[in-house]
mmCIF file of C-alpha atoms in Angstrom:
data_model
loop_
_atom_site.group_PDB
_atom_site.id
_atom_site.type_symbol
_atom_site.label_atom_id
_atom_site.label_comp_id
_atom_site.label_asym_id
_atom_site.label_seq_id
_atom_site.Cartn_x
_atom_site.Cartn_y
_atom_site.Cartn_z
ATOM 1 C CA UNK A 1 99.762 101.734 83.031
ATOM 2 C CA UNK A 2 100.462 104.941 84.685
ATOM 3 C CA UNK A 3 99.197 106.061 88.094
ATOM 4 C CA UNK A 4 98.173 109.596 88.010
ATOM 5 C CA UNK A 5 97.284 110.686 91.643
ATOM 6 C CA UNK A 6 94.761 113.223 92.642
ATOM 7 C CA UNK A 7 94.038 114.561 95.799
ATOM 8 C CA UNK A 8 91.454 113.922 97.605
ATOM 9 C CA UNK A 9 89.844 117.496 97.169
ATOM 10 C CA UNK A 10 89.992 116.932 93.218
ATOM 11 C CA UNK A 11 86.862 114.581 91.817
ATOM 12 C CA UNK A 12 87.325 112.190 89.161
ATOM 13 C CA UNK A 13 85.899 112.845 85.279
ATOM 14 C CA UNK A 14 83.902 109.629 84.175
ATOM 15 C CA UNK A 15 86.751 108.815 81.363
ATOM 16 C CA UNK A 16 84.420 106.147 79.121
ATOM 17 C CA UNK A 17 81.282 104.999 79.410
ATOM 18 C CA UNK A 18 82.278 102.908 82.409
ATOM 19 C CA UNK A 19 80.285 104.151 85.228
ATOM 20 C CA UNK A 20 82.029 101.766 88.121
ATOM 21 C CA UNK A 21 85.877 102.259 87.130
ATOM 22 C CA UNK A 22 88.670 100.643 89.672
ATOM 23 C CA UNK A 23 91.000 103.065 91.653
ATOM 24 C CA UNK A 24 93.362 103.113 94.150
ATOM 25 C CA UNK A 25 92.630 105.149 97.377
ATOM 26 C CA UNK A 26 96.004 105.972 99.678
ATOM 27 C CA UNK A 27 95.972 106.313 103.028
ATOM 28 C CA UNK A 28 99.352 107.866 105.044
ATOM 29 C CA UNK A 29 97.953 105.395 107.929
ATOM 30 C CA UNK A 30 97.690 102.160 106.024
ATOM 31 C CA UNK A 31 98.433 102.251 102.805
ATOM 32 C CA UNK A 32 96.572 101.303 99.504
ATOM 33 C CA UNK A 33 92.973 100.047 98.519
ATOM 34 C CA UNK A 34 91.615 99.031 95.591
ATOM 35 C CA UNK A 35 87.739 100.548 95.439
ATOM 36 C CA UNK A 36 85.651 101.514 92.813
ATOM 37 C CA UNK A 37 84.097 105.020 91.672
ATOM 38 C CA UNK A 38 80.852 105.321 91.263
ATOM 39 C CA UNK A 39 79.358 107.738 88.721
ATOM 40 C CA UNK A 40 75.926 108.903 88.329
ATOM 41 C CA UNK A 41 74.597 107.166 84.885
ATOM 42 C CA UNK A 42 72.576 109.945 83.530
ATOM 43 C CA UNK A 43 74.662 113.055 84.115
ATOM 44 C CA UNK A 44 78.026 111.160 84.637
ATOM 45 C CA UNK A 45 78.711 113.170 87.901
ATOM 46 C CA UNK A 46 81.127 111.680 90.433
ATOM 47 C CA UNK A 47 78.943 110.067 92.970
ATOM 48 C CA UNK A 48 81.242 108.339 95.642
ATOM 49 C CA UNK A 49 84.252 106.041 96.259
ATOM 50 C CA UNK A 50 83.380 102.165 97.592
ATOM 51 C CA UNK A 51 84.904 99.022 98.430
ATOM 52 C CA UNK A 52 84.177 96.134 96.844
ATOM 53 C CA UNK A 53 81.177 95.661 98.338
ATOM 54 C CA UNK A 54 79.991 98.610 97.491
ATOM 55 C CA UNK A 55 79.888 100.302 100.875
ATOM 56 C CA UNK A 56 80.121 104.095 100.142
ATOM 57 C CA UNK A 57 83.142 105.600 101.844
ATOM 58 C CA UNK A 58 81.946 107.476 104.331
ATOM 59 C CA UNK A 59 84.888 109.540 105.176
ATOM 60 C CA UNK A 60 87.385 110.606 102.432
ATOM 61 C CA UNK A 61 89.446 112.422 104.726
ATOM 62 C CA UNK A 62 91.095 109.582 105.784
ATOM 63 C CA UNK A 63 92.632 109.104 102.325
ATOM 64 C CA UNK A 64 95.560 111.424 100.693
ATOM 65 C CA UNK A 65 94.692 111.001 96.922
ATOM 66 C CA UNK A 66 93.153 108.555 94.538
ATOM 67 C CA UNK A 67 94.473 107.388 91.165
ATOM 68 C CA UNK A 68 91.792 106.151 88.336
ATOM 69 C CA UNK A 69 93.274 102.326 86.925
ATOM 70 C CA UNK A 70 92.629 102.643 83.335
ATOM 71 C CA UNK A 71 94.583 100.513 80.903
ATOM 72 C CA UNK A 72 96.228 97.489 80.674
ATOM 73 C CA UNK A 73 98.885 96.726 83.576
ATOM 74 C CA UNK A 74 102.516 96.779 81.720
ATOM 75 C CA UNK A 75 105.082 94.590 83.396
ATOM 76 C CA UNK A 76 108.641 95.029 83.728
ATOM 77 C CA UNK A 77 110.935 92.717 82.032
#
C-alpha cells in the first residue's frame, strides 16, 4: 500500500462504494491517527473526518494532511 498525502485544504473523492473508508490524519504536534471519513451516502460528498468513535473532528486545522488507506498492507521482506 501506498500513502498518498493530501493536505488538509484538499477533500477526499469517495473511491468505492465504501462510504466510512480508514485514513490517517497527521498532526506536526503529535503525530498520526487512524480515523475514518465519512461520506454522504446519496451524493457521495465528503462529509467529515472521525475517530473511532465516530466523534466528528471538530477542528481540522490541527492536522497537516490526510492519506486515504486503501489496499492491502504490503510488508517488507
Amino acid at each position: 500500500m501506498k500513502l498518498d498525502f493530501k493536505p488538509m485544504a484538499e477533500t477526499p473523492t469517495l473511491q468505492s462504494n465504501e462510504f466510512q473508508p480508514e485514513c490517517l490524519l497527521y498532526s506536526a504536534c503529535d503525530g498520526y491517527h487512524l480515523v475514518h471519513a465519512f461520506f454522504c451516502p446519496v451524493t457521495g460528498d465528503f462529509m467529515h473526518f472521525a475517530d473511532f468513535t465516530e466523534s466528528k473532528i471538530e477542528d481540522a486545522k490541527n492536522y497537516k494532511a490526510w492519506a486515504l488507506l486503501i489496499g492491502e498492507p504490503e510488508v517488507a521482506k
